[in-house]
Tab-separated table of C-alpha atoms and ligand atoms in Angstrom:
chain	number	residue	atom	x	y	z
A	1	ARG	CA	-9.783	25.474	49.981
A	2	ASN	CA	-7.059	23.997	52.142
A	3	GLY	CA	-5.309	21.243	50.194
A	4	ALA	CA	-4.973	18.990	53.226
A	5	ARG	CA	-8.707	18.908	54.021
A	6	PRO	CA	-11.615	17.658	51.924
A	7	PRO	CA	-13.695	20.408	50.375
A	8	GLU	CA	-16.277	21.413	52.951
A	9	PRO	CA	-19.422	20.413	50.980
A	10	LEU	CA	-18.124	16.873	50.610
A	11	ALA	CA	-17.230	16.616	54.286
A	12	ALA	CA	-20.745	17.814	55.174
A	13	ARG	CA	-22.316	15.258	52.837
A	14	LEU	CA	-20.270	12.427	54.310
A	15	ARG	CA	-21.286	13.448	57.827
A	16	PHE	CA	-24.942	13.510	56.761
A	17	LEU	CA	-24.608	10.057	55.162
A	18	ALA	CA	-23.022	8.667	58.343
A	19	GLU	CA	-25.888	10.140	60.379
A	20	ALA	CA	-28.426	8.708	57.914
A	21	ASP	CA	-27.105	5.228	58.689
A	22	ARG	CA	-29.087	5.385	61.938
A	23	LEU	CA	-32.323	4.906	59.984
A	24	LYS	CA	-31.299	1.219	59.911
A	25	THR	CA	-31.893	1.103	63.678
A	26	ILE	CA	-35.421	2.565	63.595
A	27	LEU	CA	-37.863	-0.327	63.889
A	28	ARG	CA	-41.348	-0.163	62.426
A	29	GLY	CA	-44.549	-1.809	63.621
A	30	THR	CA	-44.616	-4.091	60.582
A	31	THR	CA	-42.397	-7.096	60.001
A	32	ILE	CA	-40.536	-8.149	56.877
A	33	PHE	CA	-42.715	-10.335	54.652
A	34	ASP	CA	-41.649	-13.668	56.185
A	35	GLY	CA	-42.745	-12.383	59.615
A	36	SER	CA	-39.369	-13.281	61.163
A	37	ARG	CA	-38.523	-9.847	62.577
A	38	ARG	CA	-39.590	-6.195	62.568
A	39	GLU	CA	-38.718	-4.156	59.526
A	40	ASN	CA	-36.447	-1.149	59.861
A	41	SER	CA	-37.153	2.139	58.140
A	42	ALA	CA	-34.071	1.993	55.886
A	43	GLU	CA	-34.903	-1.347	54.268
A	44	HIS	CA	-38.558	-0.262	54.134
A	45	SER	CA	-37.506	2.847	52.185
A	46	TRP	CA	-35.505	0.677	49.786
A	47	HIS	CA	-38.505	-1.541	49.202
A	48	LEU	CA	-40.711	1.475	48.468
A	49	ALA	CA	-38.169	2.776	45.954
A	50	LEU	CA	-38.463	-0.520	44.117
A	51	PHE	CA	-42.276	-0.341	44.277
A	52	ALA	CA	-42.175	3.150	42.742
A	53	HIS	CA	-39.782	1.984	40.061
A	54	LEU	CA	-42.168	-0.798	38.983
A	55	LEU	CA	-45.675	0.502	39.569
A	56	GLY	CA	-45.786	3.819	37.731
A	57	GLU	CA	-48.234	2.464	35.171
A	58	HIS	CA	-50.801	2.118	37.956
A	59	ALA	CA	-50.614	5.717	39.226
A	60	ALA	CA	-54.010	7.441	39.404
A	61	ARG	CA	-52.674	10.441	37.508
A	62	PRO	CA	-49.527	10.715	35.356
A	63	ALA	CA	-46.730	10.930	37.917
A	64	ASP	CA	-42.982	11.267	37.549
A	65	THR	CA	-42.275	7.949	39.231
A	66	ARG	CA	-38.533	8.602	39.258
A	67	ARG	CA	-39.151	11.705	41.336
A	68	ALA	CA	-41.537	9.725	43.550
A	69	LEU	CA	-38.797	7.129	43.972
A	70	ARG	CA	-36.371	9.801	45.199
A	71	MET	CA	-39.025	11.138	47.599
A	72	LEU	CA	-39.417	7.648	49.010
A	73	VAL	CA	-35.664	7.242	49.526
A	74	LEU	CA	-35.773	10.364	51.726
A	75	HIS	CA	-39.203	10.210	53.238
A	76	ASP	CA	-38.420	8.494	56.540
A	77	LEU	CA	-35.111	10.187	57.399
A	78	VAL	CA	-36.826	12.358	60.019
A	79	GLU	CA	-37.508	9.170	62.004
A	80	ILE	CA	-33.834	9.201	63.024
A	81	ASP	CA	-34.852	11.854	65.564
A	82	ALA	CA	-38.639	11.521	65.670
A	83	GLY	CA	-39.040	7.719	65.636
A	84	ASP	CA	-41.614	5.768	63.678
A	85	ALA	CA	-45.285	6.462	64.414
A	86	PRO	CA	-47.148	3.283	63.396
A	87	ILE	CA	-50.148	4.025	61.215
A	88	HIS	CA	-52.441	1.993	63.480
A	89	GLY	CA	-50.872	3.309	66.714
A	90	ASP	CA	-52.340	6.041	68.928
A	91	HIS	CA	-49.650	8.746	68.766
A	92	ASP	CA	-50.683	12.424	68.759
A	93	PRO	CA	-50.420	13.561	65.108
A	94	ALA	CA	-49.673	17.215	65.995
A	95	GLU	CA	-46.904	16.247	68.397
A	96	GLN	CA	-45.431	13.776	65.900
A	97	GLU	CA	-45.486	16.421	63.175
A	98	ALA	CA	-43.710	18.938	65.402
A	99	LYS	CA	-41.033	16.326	66.170
A	100	GLU	CA	-40.594	15.568	62.476
A	101	GLN	CA	-40.277	19.244	61.584
A	102	ARG	CA	-37.518	19.676	64.178
A	103	ALA	CA	-35.842	16.534	62.851
A	104	ALA	CA	-35.971	17.879	59.291
A	105	ASP	CA	-34.486	21.197	60.441
A	106	ARG	CA	-31.588	19.422	62.108
A	107	LEU	CA	-30.910	16.713	59.514
A	108	TYR	CA	-31.275	18.693	56.301
A	109	GLY	CA	-29.404	21.505	58.057
A	110	LEU	CA	-26.335	19.259	58.111
A	111	LEU	CA	-26.037	19.525	54.309
A	112	PRO	CA	-24.646	22.364	52.200
A	113	GLY	CA	-27.361	25.052	52.004
A	114	ASP	CA	-28.726	24.565	48.474
A	115	GLN	CA	-28.683	20.805	48.687
A	116	GLY	CA	-30.231	20.687	52.140
A	117	GLN	CA	-32.993	23.006	50.959
A	118	ALA	CA	-33.678	20.925	47.838
A	119	LEU	CA	-34.002	17.750	49.901
A	120	ARG	CA	-36.167	19.518	52.452
A	121	ARG	CA	-38.495	20.757	49.704
A	122	LEU	CA	-38.826	17.244	48.322
A	123	TRP	CA	-39.713	15.940	51.797
A	124	ASP	CA	-42.137	18.834	52.391
A	125	GLU	CA	-43.817	18.004	49.085
A	126	PHE	CA	-44.148	14.343	50.097
A	127	GLU	CA	-45.642	15.309	53.444
A	128	ALA	CA	-48.113	17.769	51.903
A	129	ALA	CA	-49.400	14.985	49.600
A	130	GLU	CA	-50.840	17.430	47.070
A	131	THR	CA	-48.794	16.978	43.889
A	132	ASP	CA	-49.346	13.941	41.651
A	133	ASP	CA	-45.848	12.662	42.465
A	134	ALA	CA	-46.419	12.922	46.216
A	135	VAL	CA	-49.897	11.363	46.069
A	136	PHE	CA	-48.425	8.413	44.174
A	137	ALA	CA	-45.514	8.134	46.623
A	138	LYS	CA	-47.921	8.178	49.593
A	139	SER	CA	-49.990	5.390	48.068
A	140	ILE	CA	-46.831	3.266	47.779
A	141	ASP	CA	-45.879	4.013	51.390
A	142	ARG	CA	-49.335	2.845	52.506
A	143	VAL	CA	-49.664	-0.255	50.361
A	144	GLN	CA	-46.362	-1.948	51.200
A	145	PRO	CA	-47.304	-2.712	54.849
A	146	VAL	CA	-50.629	-4.133	53.615
A	147	MET	CA	-48.685	-6.589	51.481
A	148	ALA	CA	-46.424	-7.379	54.463
A	149	ASN	CA	-49.462	-8.171	56.617
A	150	LEU	CA	-51.017	-10.336	53.906
A	151	GLU	CA	-47.766	-12.261	53.434
A	152	CYS	CA	-47.088	-12.871	57.128
A	153	GLY	CA	-50.611	-13.795	58.194
A	154	GLY	CA	-51.978	-10.556	59.672
A	155	GLY	CA	-49.061	-8.757	61.320
A	156	THR	CA	-50.017	-5.317	62.630
A	157	TRP	CA	-53.701	-5.953	61.889
A	158	ILE	CA	-53.542	-8.394	64.788
A	159	SER	CA	-51.154	-6.506	67.074
A	160	TYR	CA	-53.115	-3.239	66.703
A	161	ALA	CA	-56.572	-4.894	66.508
A	162	VAL	CA	-57.367	-3.222	63.187
A	163	ASP	CA	-60.790	-3.849	61.658
A	164	ARG	CA	-61.694	-3.775	57.987
A	165	GLU	CA	-63.401	-0.385	58.228
A	166	LYS	CA	-60.448	1.232	60.012
A	167	LEU	CA	-58.075	-0.203	57.414
A	168	ASP	CA	-60.155	1.281	54.649
A	169	ARG	CA	-60.212	4.707	56.272
A	170	ARG	CA	-56.550	4.926	57.317
A	171	VAL	CA	-54.952	3.038	54.465
A	172	GLY	CA	-57.354	2.183	51.647
A	173	ASP	CA	-58.364	5.797	51.026
A	174	LYS	CA	-54.759	6.869	50.513
A	175	VAL	CA	-53.835	3.910	48.338
A	176	ARG	CA	-56.905	4.427	46.150
A	177	ARG	CA	-56.139	8.110	45.817
A	178	GLY	CA	-52.685	7.492	44.350
A	179	ALA	CA	-52.935	4.044	42.781
A	180	PRO	CA	-56.486	2.640	42.745
A	181	ALA	CA	-55.486	-0.475	40.796
A	182	LEU	CA	-53.198	-1.534	43.639
A	183	TRP	CA	-56.005	-1.453	46.153
A	184	GLN	CA	-58.310	-3.236	43.743
A	185	ALA	CA	-55.726	-5.959	43.148
A	186	LEU	CA	-55.265	-6.584	46.869
A	187	THR	CA	-58.910	-6.272	47.949
A	188	PRO	CA	-59.856	-9.948	47.474
A	189	ARG	CA	-56.976	-11.052	49.714
A	190	ILE	CA	-57.699	-8.312	52.263
A	191	ASP	CA	-61.391	-9.203	52.372
A	192	ALA	CA	-60.584	-12.883	52.745
A	193	TRP	CA	-58.204	-12.210	55.629
A	194	PHE	CA	-60.679	-10.035	57.552
A	195	ALA	CA	-63.543	-12.437	56.836
A	196	ALA	CA	-61.516	-15.266	58.381
A	197	ALA	CA	-60.110	-13.206	61.304
B	1	ARG	CA	-59.178	-8.687	31.078
B	2	ASN	CA	-61.327	-10.577	33.513
B	3	GLY	CA	-62.985	-8.037	35.829
B	4	ALA	CA	-62.625	-10.225	38.899
B	5	ARG	CA	-58.852	-10.614	38.609
B	6	PRO	CA	-56.103	-7.979	38.726
B	7	PRO	CA	-54.550	-7.238	35.340
B	8	GLU	CA	-51.752	-9.730	34.837
B	9	PRO	CA	-48.832	-7.214	34.683
B	10	LEU	CA	-49.786	-5.820	38.079
B	11	ALA	CA	-50.075	-9.288	39.620
B	12	ALA	CA	-46.617	-10.141	38.259
B	13	ARG	CA	-45.152	-6.931	39.664
B	14	LEU	CA	-46.641	-7.583	43.089
B	15	ARG	CA	-45.205	-11.111	43.097
B	16	PHE	CA	-41.782	-9.724	42.154
B	17	LEU	CA	-41.993	-7.121	44.935
B	18	ALA	CA	-42.916	-9.801	47.482
B	19	GLU	CA	-39.958	-11.897	46.303
B	20	ALA	CA	-37.682	-8.840	46.484
B	21	ASP	CA	-38.480	-8.544	50.182
B	22	ARG	CA	-36.063	-11.427	50.769
B	23	LEU	CA	-33.123	-9.085	50.106
B	24	LYS	CA	-33.741	-7.902	53.695
B	25	THR	CA	-32.574	-11.334	54.898
B	26	ILE	CA	-29.277	-11.357	52.973
B	27	LEU	CA	-26.523	-10.412	55.396
B	28	ARG	CA	-23.344	-8.717	54.259
B	29	GLY	CA	-19.836	-8.945	55.681
B	30	THR	CA	-19.987	-5.330	56.848
B	31	THR	CA	-21.914	-4.009	59.832
B	32	ILE	CA	-24.113	-0.945	60.105
B	33	PHE	CA	-22.076	2.098	61.119
B	34	ASP	CA	-22.529	1.657	64.881
B	35	GLY	CA	-21.073	-1.856	64.612
B	36	SER	CA	-24.042	-3.376	66.454
B	37	ARG	CA	-25.031	-5.931	63.804
B	38	ARG	CA	-24.373	-7.025	60.221
B	39	GLU	CA	-25.913	-4.949	57.481
B	40	ASN	CA	-28.425	-6.522	55.122
B	41	SER	CA	-28.359	-5.917	51.387
B	42	ALA	CA	-31.716	-4.087	51.282
B	43	GLU	CA	-30.766	-1.384	53.774
B	44	HIS	CA	-27.313	-1.232	52.145
B	45	SER	CA	-28.984	-0.544	48.791
B	46	TRP	CA	-31.082	2.205	50.374
B	47	HIS	CA	-27.970	3.803	51.814
B	48	LEU	CA	-26.242	3.728	48.422
B	49	ALA	CA	-29.265	5.379	46.798
B	50	LEU	CA	-28.902	8.244	49.261
B	51	PHE	CA	-25.139	8.431	48.561
B	52	ALA	CA	-25.853	8.703	44.828
B	53	HIS	CA	-28.491	11.354	45.431
B	54	LEU	CA	-26.013	13.533	47.335
B	55	LEU	CA	-22.608	12.932	45.769
B	56	GLY	CA	-23.133	13.580	42.061
B	57	GLU	CA	-20.972	16.675	42.164
B	58	HIS	CA	-18.003	14.454	42.967
B	59	ALA	CA	-18.379	12.057	40.033
B	60	ALA	CA	-15.199	11.663	37.951
B	61	ARG	CA	-17.128	12.301	34.746
B	62	PRO	CA	-20.568	13.884	34.299
B	63	ALA	CA	-22.955	11.122	35.339
B	64	ASP	CA	-26.723	10.956	35.467
B	65	THR	CA	-26.801	10.410	39.202
B	66	ARG	CA	-30.547	9.752	39.168
B	67	ARG	CA	-29.957	6.842	36.836
B	68	ALA	CA	-27.072	5.695	39.011
B	69	LEU	CA	-29.417	5.878	41.987
B	70	ARG	CA	-31.897	3.566	40.244
B	71	MET	CA	-29.086	1.152	39.348
B	72	LEU	CA	-28.101	1.037	43.006
B	73	VAL	CA	-31.670	0.291	44.118
B	74	LEU	CA	-31.567	-2.808	41.873
B	75	HIS	CA	-27.934	-3.780	41.978
B	76	ASP	CA	-28.030	-6.394	44.746
B	77	LEU	CA	-31.343	-8.123	43.936
B	78	VAL	CA	-29.497	-11.115	42.480
B	79	GLU	CA	-28.178	-11.824	45.982
B	80	ILE	CA	-31.638	-13.202	46.822
B	81	ASP	CA	-30.536	-16.353	44.991
B	82	ALA	CA	-26.767	-15.927	44.763
B	83	GLY	CA	-25.977	-14.584	48.249
B	84	ASP	CA	-23.539	-11.799	49.053
B	85	ALA	CA	-19.915	-12.347	48.081
B	86	PRO	CA	-17.890	-10.141	50.458
B	87	ILE	CA	-15.333	-8.023	48.612
B	88	HIS	CA	-12.522	-9.211	50.893
B	89	GLY	CA	-13.705	-12.836	50.921
B	90	ASP	CA	-12.227	-15.677	48.852
B	91	HIS	CA	-15.201	-16.694	46.669
B	92	ASP	CA	-14.572	-17.803	43.076
B	93	PRO	CA	-15.503	-14.795	40.893
B	94	ALA	CA	-16.504	-16.927	37.872
B	95	GLU	CA	-18.762	-19.154	39.962
B	96	GLN	CA	-20.310	-16.153	41.701
B	97	GLU	CA	-20.951	-14.469	38.357
B	98	ALA	CA	-22.638	-17.585	36.976
B	99	LYS	CA	-24.863	-17.730	40.064
B	100	GLU	CA	-25.767	-14.069	39.660
B	101	GLN	CA	-26.606	-14.498	35.984
B	102	ARG	CA	-28.980	-17.370	36.832
B	103	ALA	CA	-30.491	-15.260	39.602
B	104	ALA	CA	-31.041	-12.360	37.198
B	105	ASP	CA	-32.692	-14.703	34.684
B	106	ARG	CA	-35.089	-15.965	37.308
B	107	LEU	CA	-35.848	-12.724	39.128
B	108	TYR	CA	-36.190	-10.329	36.207
B	109	GLY	CA	-38.064	-13.102	34.416
B	110	LEU	CA	-40.839	-12.750	36.988
B	111	LEU	CA	-41.723	-9.313	35.590
B	112	PRO	CA	-43.710	-8.443	32.463
B	113	GLY	CA	-41.357	-8.855	29.468
B	114	ASP	CA	-40.516	-5.234	28.617
B	115	GLN	CA	-40.115	-4.198	32.202
B	116	GLY	CA	-38.054	-7.224	33.156
B	117	GLN	CA	-35.768	-6.594	30.195
B	118	ALA	CA	-35.355	-2.903	31.074
B	119	LEU	CA	-34.381	-3.739	34.636
B	120	ARG	CA	-32.052	-6.457	33.467
B	121	ARG	CA	-30.331	-4.060	31.072
B	122	LEU	CA	-29.825	-1.563	33.897
B	123	TRP	CA	-28.284	-4.291	36.077
B	124	ASP	CA	-26.115	-5.556	33.183
B	125	GLU	CA	-24.874	-2.001	32.678
B	126	PHE	CA	-24.011	-1.690	36.363
B	127	GLU	CA	-22.141	-4.982	36.297
B	128	ALA	CA	-20.217	-4.097	33.129
B	129	ALA	CA	-18.999	-0.877	34.804
B	130	GLU	CA	-18.251	0.837	31.513
B	131	THR	CA	-20.675	3.744	31.240
B	132	ASP	CA	-20.145	6.900	33.287
B	133	ASP	CA	-23.320	6.188	35.266
B	134	ALA	CA	-22.226	2.644	36.133
B	135	VAL	CA	-18.671	3.684	37.018
B	136	PHE	CA	-20.070	6.285	39.395
B	137	ALA	CA	-22.535	3.767	40.885
B	138	LYS	CA	-19.729	1.224	41.407
B	139	SER	CA	-17.613	3.811	43.227
B	140	ILE	CA	-20.541	4.440	45.588
B	141	ASP	CA	-21.008	0.704	46.187
B	142	ARG	CA	-17.323	0.425	47.105
B	143	VAL	CA	-16.989	3.508	49.269
B	144	GLN	CA	-19.918	2.925	51.634
B	145	PRO	CA	-18.361	-0.138	53.357
B	146	VAL	CA	-15.124	1.852	53.788
B	147	MET	CA	-17.105	4.460	55.711
B	148	ALA	CA	-18.787	1.686	57.736
B	149	ASN	CA	-15.380	0.256	58.699
B	150	LEU	CA	-14.028	3.683	59.624
B	151	GLU	CA	-17.094	4.432	61.769
B	152	CYS	CA	-17.127	1.094	63.624
B	153	GLY	CA	-13.384	0.777	64.290
B	154	GLY	CA	-12.199	-1.513	61.497
B	155	GLY	CA	-15.006	-4.004	60.798
B	156	THR	CA	-14.232	-6.257	57.844
B	157	TRP	CA	-10.656	-4.949	57.640
B	158	ILE	CA	-10.112	-6.857	60.884
B	159	SER	CA	-12.311	-9.902	60.185
B	160	TYR	CA	-10.794	-10.431	56.699
B	161	ALA	CA	-7.249	-9.328	57.665
B	162	VAL	CA	-7.155	-6.689	54.943
B	163	ASP	CA	-3.966	-4.683	54.521
B	164	ARG	CA	-3.631	-1.166	53.157
B	165	GLU	CA	-2.282	-2.349	49.806
B	166	LYS	CA	-5.089	-4.872	49.298
B	167	LEU	CA	-7.668	-2.213	50.184
B	168	ASP	CA	-6.194	0.105	47.616
B	169	ARG	CA	-6.263	-2.541	44.915
B	170	ARG	CA	-9.727	-3.997	45.587
B	171	VAL	CA	-11.516	-0.864	46.690
B	172	GLY	CA	-9.494	2.306	46.246
B	173	ASP	CA	-8.981	1.800	42.516
B	174	LYS	CA	-12.719	1.533	41.891
B	175	VAL	CA	-13.640	4.457	44.105
B	176	ARG	CA	-11.012	6.673	42.487
B	177	ARG	CA	-12.215	5.686	39.040
B	178	GLY	CA	-15.775	6.877	39.678
B	179	ALA	CA	-15.386	9.527	42.362
B	180	PRO	CA	-11.756	10.399	43.131
B	181	ALA	CA	-12.696	13.164	45.577
B	182	LEU	CA	-14.386	10.598	47.824
B	183	TRP	CA	-11.250	8.527	48.115
B	184	GLN	CA	-9.161	11.634	48.667
B	185	ALA	CA	-11.500	12.812	51.420
B	186	LEU	CA	-11.325	9.492	53.262
B	187	THR	CA	-7.613	8.770	52.747
B	188	PRO	CA	-6.349	10.540	55.893
B	189	ARG	CA	-8.736	8.497	58.073
B	190	ILE	CA	-7.929	5.270	56.203
B	191	ASP	CA	-4.187	5.862	56.517
B	192	ALA	CA	-4.524	6.656	60.201
B	193	TRP	CA	-6.492	3.459	60.849
B	194	PHE	CA	-4.015	1.207	59.038
B	195	ALA	CA	-1.033	2.987	60.610
B	196	ALA	CA	-2.488	2.258	64.061
B	197	ALA	CA	-3.626	-1.325	63.259
C	201	CA	CA1	-23.084	-4.257	46.617
């Protein structure tokens, strides 16, 4: 180590954290709950972390909600390069996945080797949605925009012309898989909204 | 339980999470790193969670960085009622603390008893800044705006007319206490900025 320069791992981490700041500029399809503006992926990720912290009791299978919380802090970082692909939009899933893989290579590659690999594995696990922790985390990621739409009077259900059946297939299935009680709790409000729409 | 209604703890949690969304509307003194707009306290909290996840190796004393991360996810929720008090601003600390205590009573009181109390204890611990985890978390909360100012060309150091000595006293002391290597790593850039200002 050269006494005049910060140790290299720390410098790499600080560069990564400065780069990560750009997630605050990635706008999602959904709005914040008051409907006043679009939500960005950084504040969305914060909100999901809080969901995970509070909702562990409602996981379908015993999940390490603290690990799920950390997954959710990371899960959208690839959008810095790949952008957000709205769940009700018509992007090509294979193309989006290829973009996100390249983004993960670049971003996690900025970190010291071991640490970059550990973060990458946590993101890979989230994406694969096979472990109990990842299934729970995915259900949280899917349910938060449903709550946003309910709070703001329809949101992306209007802008993307979503019908009740499509919502169930694209969103409900995943929420029920990881946290069925959440979907059950919201179903009366969802049904009422679509019945009135 | 009444089969037609969600279990009460879940309903309470969902109300709390909807209320928490308002943290996205609380604007801080600092900007995001590109200087394009003010940062809100939700995306700030997300950024700090990522800092904690990556910087544990640099903690002054062995800290449970995962616990610190969870503290940082929660730490600004009181601003929903109490607002953000910029570190370089001239708010009355006693008045701000009283506002934050009332905010914590109200917000954590929305949750089921045990869970509300657990979150409140974690926030109290952060505020007290006595445990190793809280001292580390506080250093993260203080260092992120320093990086924002360095990245965007001065930021709140200009708008609040901060001098190098005041920065050291209000910010540097706390960063050094929890993560001295972070302050050391940033000092050359900080010194250069103030020397040129
Ligand atoms: Ca803060």
